[in-house]
Short mmCIF file of N, CA and C in Angstrom, two decimals:
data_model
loop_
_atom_site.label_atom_id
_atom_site.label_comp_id
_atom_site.label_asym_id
_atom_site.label_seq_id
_atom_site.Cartn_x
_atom_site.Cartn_y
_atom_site.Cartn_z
N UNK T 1 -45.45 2.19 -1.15
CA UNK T 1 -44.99 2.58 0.18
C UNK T 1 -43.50 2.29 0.33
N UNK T 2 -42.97 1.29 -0.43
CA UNK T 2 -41.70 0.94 0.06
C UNK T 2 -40.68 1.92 -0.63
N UNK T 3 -41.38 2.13 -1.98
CA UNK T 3 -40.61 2.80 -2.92
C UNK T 3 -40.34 4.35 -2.05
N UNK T 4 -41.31 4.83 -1.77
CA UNK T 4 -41.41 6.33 -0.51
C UNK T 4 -40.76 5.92 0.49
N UNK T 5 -40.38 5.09 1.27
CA UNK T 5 -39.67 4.63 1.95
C UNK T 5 -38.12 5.04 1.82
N UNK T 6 -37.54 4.02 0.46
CA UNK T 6 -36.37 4.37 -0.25
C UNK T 6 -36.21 5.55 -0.85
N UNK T 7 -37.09 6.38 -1.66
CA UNK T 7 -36.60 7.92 -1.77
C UNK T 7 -36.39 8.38 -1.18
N UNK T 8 -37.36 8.51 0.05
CA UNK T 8 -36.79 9.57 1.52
C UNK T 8 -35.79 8.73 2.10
N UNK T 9 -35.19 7.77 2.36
CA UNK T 9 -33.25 7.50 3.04
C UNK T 9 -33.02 7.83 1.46
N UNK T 10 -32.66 7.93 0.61
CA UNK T 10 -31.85 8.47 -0.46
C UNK T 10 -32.00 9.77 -0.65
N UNK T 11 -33.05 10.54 -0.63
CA UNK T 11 -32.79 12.20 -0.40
C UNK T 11 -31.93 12.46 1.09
N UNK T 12 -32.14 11.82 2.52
CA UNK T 12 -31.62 11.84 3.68
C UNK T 12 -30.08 11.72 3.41
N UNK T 13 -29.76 10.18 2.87
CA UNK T 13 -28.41 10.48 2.59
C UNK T 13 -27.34 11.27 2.02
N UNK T 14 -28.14 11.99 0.90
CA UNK T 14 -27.84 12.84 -0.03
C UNK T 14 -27.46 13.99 0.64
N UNK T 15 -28.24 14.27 1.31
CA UNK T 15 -28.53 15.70 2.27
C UNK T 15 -27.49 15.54 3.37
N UNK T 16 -27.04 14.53 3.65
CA UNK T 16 -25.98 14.22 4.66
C UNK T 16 -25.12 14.16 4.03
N UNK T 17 -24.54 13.96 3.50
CA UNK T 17 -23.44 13.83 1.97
C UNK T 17 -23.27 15.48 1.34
N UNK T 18 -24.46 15.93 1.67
CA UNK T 18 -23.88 17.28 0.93
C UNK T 18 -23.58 18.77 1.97
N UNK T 19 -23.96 17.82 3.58
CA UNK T 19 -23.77 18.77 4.56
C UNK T 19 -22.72 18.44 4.96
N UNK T 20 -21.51 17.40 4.89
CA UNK T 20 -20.38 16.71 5.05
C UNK T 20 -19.12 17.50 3.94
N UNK T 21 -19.63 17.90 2.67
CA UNK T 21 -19.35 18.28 1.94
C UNK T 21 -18.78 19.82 2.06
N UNK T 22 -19.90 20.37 2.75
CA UNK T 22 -20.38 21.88 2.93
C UNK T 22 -19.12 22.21 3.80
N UNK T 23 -18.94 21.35 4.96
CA UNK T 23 -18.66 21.27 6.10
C UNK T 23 -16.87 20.76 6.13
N UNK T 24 -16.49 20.44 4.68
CA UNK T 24 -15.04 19.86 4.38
C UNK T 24 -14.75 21.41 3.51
N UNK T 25 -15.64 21.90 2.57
CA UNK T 25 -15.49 23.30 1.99
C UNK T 25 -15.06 24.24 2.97
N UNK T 26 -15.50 24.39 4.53
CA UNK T 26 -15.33 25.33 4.62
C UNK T 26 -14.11 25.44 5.70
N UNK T 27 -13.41 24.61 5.72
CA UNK T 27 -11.85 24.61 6.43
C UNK T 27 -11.37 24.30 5.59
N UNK T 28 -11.05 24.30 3.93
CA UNK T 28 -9.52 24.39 3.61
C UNK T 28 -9.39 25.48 2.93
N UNK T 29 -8.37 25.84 2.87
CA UNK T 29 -8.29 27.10 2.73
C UNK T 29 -8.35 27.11 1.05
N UNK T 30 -8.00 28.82 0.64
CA UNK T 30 -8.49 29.00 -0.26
C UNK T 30 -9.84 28.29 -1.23
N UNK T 31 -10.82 27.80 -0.54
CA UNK T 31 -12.17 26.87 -1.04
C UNK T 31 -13.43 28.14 -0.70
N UNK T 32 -13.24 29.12 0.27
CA UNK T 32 -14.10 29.83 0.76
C UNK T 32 -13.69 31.36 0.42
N UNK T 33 -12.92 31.89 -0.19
CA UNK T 33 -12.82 33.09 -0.56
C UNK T 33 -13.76 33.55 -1.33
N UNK T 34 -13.84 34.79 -0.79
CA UNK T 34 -14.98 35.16 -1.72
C UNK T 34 -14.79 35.26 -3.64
N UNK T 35 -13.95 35.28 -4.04
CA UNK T 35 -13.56 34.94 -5.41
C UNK T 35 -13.21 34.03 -6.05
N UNK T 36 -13.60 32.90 -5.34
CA UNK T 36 -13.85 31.60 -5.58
C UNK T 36 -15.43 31.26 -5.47
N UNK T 37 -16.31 30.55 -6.88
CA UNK T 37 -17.79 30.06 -6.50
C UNK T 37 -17.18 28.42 -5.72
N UNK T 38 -18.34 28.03 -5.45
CA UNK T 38 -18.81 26.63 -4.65
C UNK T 38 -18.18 25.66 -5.66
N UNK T 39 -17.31 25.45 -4.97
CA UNK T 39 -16.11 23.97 -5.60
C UNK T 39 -17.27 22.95 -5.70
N UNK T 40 -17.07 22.17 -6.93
CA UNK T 40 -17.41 20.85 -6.99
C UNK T 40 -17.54 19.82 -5.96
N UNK T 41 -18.04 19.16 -5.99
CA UNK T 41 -17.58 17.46 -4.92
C UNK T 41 -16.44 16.79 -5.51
N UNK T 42 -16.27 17.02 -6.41
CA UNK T 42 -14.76 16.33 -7.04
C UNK T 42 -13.93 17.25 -6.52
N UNK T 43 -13.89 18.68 -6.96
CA UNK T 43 -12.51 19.54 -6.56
C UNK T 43 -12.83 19.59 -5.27
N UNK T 44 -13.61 19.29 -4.12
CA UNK T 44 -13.34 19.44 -3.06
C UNK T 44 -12.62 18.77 -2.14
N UNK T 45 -13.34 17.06 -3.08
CA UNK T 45 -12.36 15.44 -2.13
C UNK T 45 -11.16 16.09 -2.91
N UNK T 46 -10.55 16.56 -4.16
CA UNK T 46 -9.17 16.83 -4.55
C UNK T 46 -8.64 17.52 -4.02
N UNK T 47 -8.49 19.03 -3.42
CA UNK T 47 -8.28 19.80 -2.32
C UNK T 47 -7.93 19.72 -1.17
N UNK T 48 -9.35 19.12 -0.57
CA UNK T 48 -8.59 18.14 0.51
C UNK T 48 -7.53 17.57 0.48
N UNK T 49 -7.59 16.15 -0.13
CA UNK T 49 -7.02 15.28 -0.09
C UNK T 49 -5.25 16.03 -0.47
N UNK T 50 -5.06 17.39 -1.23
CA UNK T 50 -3.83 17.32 -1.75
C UNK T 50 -3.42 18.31 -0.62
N UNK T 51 -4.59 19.06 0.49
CA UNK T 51 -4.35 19.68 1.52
C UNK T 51 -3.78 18.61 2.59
N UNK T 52 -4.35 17.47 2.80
CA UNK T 52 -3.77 16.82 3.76
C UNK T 52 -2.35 16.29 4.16
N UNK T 53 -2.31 15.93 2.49
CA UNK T 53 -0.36 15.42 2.06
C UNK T 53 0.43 16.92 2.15
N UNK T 54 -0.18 17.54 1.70
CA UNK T 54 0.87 19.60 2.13
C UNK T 54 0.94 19.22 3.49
N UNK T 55 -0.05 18.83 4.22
CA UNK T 55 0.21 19.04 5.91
C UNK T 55 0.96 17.84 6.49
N UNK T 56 0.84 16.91 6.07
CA UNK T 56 1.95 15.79 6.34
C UNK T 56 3.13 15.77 5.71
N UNK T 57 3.21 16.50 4.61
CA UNK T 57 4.82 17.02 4.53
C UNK T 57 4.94 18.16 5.37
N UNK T 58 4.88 18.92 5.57
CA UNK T 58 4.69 19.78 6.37
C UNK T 58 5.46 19.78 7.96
N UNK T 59 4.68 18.69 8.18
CA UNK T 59 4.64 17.92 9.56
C UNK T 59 6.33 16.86 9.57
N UNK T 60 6.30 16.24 8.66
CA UNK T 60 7.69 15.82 8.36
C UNK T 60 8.76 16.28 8.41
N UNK T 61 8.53 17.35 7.54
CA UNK T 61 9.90 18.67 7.30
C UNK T 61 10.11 19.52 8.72
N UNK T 62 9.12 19.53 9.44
CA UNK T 62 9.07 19.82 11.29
C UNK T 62 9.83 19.45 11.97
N UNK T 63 9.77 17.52 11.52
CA UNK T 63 10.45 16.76 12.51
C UNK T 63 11.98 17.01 12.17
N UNK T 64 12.07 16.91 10.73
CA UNK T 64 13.75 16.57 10.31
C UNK T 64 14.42 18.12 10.83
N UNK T 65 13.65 19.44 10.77
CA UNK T 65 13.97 20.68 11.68
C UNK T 65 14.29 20.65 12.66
N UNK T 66 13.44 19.91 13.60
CA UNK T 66 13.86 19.44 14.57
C UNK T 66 14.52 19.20 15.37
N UNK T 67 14.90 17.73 14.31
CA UNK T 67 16.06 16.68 14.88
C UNK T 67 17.59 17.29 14.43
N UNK T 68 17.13 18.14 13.30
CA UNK T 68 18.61 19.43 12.62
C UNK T 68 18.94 20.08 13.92
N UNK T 69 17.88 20.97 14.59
CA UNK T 69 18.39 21.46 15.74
C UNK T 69 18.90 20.89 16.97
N UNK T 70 18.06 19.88 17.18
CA UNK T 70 18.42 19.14 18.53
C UNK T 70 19.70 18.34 18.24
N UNK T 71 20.43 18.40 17.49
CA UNK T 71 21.56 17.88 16.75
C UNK T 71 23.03 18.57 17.53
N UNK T 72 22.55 19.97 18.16
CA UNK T 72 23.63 20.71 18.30
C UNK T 72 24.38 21.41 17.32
N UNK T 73 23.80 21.59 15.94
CA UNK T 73 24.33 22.38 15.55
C UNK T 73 24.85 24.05 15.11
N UNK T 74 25.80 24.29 14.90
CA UNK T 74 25.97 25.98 15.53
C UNK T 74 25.08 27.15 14.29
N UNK T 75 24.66 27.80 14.98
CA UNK T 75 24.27 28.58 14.06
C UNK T 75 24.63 29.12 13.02
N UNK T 76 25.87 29.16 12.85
CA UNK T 76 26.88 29.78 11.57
C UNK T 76 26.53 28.81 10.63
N UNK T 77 25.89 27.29 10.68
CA UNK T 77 26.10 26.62 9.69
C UNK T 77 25.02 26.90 8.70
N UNK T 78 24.89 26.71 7.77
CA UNK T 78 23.96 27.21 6.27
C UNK T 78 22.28 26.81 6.73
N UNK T 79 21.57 27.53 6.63
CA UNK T 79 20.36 27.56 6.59
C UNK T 79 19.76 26.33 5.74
N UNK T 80 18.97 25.68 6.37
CA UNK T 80 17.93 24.41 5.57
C UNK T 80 17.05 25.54 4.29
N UNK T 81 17.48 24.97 2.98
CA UNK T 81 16.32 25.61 2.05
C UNK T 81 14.90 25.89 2.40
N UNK T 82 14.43 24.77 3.51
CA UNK T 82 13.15 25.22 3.64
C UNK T 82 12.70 26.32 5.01
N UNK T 83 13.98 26.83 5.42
CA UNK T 83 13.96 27.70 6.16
C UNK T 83 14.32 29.08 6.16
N UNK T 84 14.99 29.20 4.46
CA UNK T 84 15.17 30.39 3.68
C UNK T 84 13.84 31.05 3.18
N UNK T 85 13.75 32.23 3.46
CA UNK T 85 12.18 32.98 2.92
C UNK T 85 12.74 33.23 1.25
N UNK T 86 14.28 33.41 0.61
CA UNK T 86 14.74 34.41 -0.57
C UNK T 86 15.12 32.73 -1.40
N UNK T 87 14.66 31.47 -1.08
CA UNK T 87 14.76 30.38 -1.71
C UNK T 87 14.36 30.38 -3.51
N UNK T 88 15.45 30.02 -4.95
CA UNK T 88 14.94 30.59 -6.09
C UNK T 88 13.59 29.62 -5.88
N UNK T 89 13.29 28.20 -5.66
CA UNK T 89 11.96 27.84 -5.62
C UNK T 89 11.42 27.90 -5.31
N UNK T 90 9.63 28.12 -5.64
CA UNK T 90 8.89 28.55 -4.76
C UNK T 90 8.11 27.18 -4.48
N UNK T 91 7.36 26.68 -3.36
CA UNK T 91 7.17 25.39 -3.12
C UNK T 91 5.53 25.69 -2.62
N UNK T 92 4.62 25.11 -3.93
CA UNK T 92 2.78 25.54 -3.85
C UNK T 92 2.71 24.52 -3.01
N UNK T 93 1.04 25.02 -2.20
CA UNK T 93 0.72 23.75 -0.78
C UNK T 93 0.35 22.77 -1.61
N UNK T 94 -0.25 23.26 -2.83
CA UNK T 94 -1.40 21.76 -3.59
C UNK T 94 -0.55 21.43 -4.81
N UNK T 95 0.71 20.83 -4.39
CA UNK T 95 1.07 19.99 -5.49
C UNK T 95 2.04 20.34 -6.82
N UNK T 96 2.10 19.34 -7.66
CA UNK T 96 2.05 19.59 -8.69
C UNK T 96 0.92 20.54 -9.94
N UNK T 97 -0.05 20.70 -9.28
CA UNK T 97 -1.05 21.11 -10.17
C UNK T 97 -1.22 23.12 -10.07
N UNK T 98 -0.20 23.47 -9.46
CA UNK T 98 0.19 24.78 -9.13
C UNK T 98 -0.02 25.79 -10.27
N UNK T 99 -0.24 26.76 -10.42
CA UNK T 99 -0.02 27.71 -11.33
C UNK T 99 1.24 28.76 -11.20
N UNK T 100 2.40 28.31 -12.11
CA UNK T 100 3.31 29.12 -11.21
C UNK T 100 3.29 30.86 -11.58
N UNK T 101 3.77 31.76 -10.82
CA UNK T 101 2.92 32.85 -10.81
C UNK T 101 1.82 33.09 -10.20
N UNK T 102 1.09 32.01 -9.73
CA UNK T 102 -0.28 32.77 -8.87
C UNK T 102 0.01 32.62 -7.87
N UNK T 103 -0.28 34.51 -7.19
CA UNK T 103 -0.01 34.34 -5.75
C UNK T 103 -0.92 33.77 -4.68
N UNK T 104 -1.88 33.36 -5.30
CA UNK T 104 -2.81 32.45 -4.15
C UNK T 104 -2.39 30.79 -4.22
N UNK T 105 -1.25 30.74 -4.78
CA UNK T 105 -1.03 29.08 -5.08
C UNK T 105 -1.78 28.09 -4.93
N UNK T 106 -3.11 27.81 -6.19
CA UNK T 106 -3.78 27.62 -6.23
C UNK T 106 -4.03 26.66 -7.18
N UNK T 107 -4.41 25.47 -6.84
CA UNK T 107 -4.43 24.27 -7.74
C UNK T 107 -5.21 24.31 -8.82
N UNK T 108 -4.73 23.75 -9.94
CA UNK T 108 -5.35 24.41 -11.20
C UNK T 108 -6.19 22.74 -11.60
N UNK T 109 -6.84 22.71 -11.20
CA UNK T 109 -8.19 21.25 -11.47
C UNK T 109 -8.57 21.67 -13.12
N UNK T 110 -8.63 20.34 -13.98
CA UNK T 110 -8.51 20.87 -15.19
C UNK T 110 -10.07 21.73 -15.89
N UNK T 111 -9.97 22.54 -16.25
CA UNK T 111 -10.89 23.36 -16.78
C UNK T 111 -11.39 24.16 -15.78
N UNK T 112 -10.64 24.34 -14.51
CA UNK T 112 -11.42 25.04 -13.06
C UNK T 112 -10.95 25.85 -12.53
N UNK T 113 -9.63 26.12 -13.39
CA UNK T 113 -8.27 27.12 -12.53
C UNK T 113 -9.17 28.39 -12.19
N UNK T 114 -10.03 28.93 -13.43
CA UNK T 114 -10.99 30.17 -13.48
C UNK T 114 -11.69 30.30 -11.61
N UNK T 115 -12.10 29.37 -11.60
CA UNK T 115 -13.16 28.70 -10.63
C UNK T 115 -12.39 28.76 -8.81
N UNK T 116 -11.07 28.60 -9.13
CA UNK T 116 -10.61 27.83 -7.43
C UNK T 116 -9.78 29.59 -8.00
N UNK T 117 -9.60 30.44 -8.64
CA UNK T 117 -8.64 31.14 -8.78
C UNK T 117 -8.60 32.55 -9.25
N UNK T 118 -8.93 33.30 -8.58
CA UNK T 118 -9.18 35.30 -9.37
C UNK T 118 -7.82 35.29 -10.35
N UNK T 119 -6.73 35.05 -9.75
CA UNK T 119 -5.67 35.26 -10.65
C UNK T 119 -5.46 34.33 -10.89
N UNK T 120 -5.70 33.52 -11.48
CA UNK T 120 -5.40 32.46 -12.62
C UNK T 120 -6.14 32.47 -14.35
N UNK T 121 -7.18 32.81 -13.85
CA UNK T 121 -8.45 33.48 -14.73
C UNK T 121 -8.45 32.12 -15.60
N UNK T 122 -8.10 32.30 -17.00
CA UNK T 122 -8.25 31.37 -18.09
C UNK T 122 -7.03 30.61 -18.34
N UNK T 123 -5.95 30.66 -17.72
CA UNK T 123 -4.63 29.95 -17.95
C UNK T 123 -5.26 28.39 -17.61
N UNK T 124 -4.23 27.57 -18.22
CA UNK T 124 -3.96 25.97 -17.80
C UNK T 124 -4.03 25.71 -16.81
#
């Protein structure tokens, strides 16, 4: 009895763990396209997690915009690189782990690029 006890909270948790999961898959982006299958639980906490730091830089580079403008300065003066669209770098949301060339900038998790990526296919 006790042992039935403990399988069912360990299938329960499981099942909560994988509806938490389901439920982190389906707000970040590129995780739900249809040419992408069902990310791992590893590539998904990785995704996340490299989605969250894109958005807190993100959020940073906002403020220092910002505080550039509220500065008073005149418009003639040179454009912030990260406010140029014709910039030579191109700057992926997820990191270092980028494929450069893919236009879905799409983190290449090792052996998974195929997986998170239509155009990445079999590359590194």
């Amino acid at each position: 009895a006790l042992r039935l006890s403990i399988n069912a909270r360990e299938r329960r948790r499981m099942h909560d763990l994988n509806d938490a999961l389901d439920e982190l898959r389906a707000v970040i982006p590129y995780a739900h396209s249809p040419s992408v299958r069902k990310l791992s639980k590893i590539a998904t906490l990785l995704l996340a997690k490299n989605y969250i730091l894109m958005q807190a830089q993100a959020l940073e580079e906002m403020r220092r915009l910002v505080a550039y403008l509220n500065q008073g300065q005149a418009l003639s003066a040179p454009l912030p690189a990260t406010l140029n669209p014709f910039a030579q770098s191109a700057v992926y949301p997820f990191g270092g782990g980028a494929v450069p060339g893919c236009p879905e900038k799409c983190t290449a998790f090792p052996g998974a690029a195929s997986a998170l990526c239509k155009h990445c296919g079999d590359k590194p």
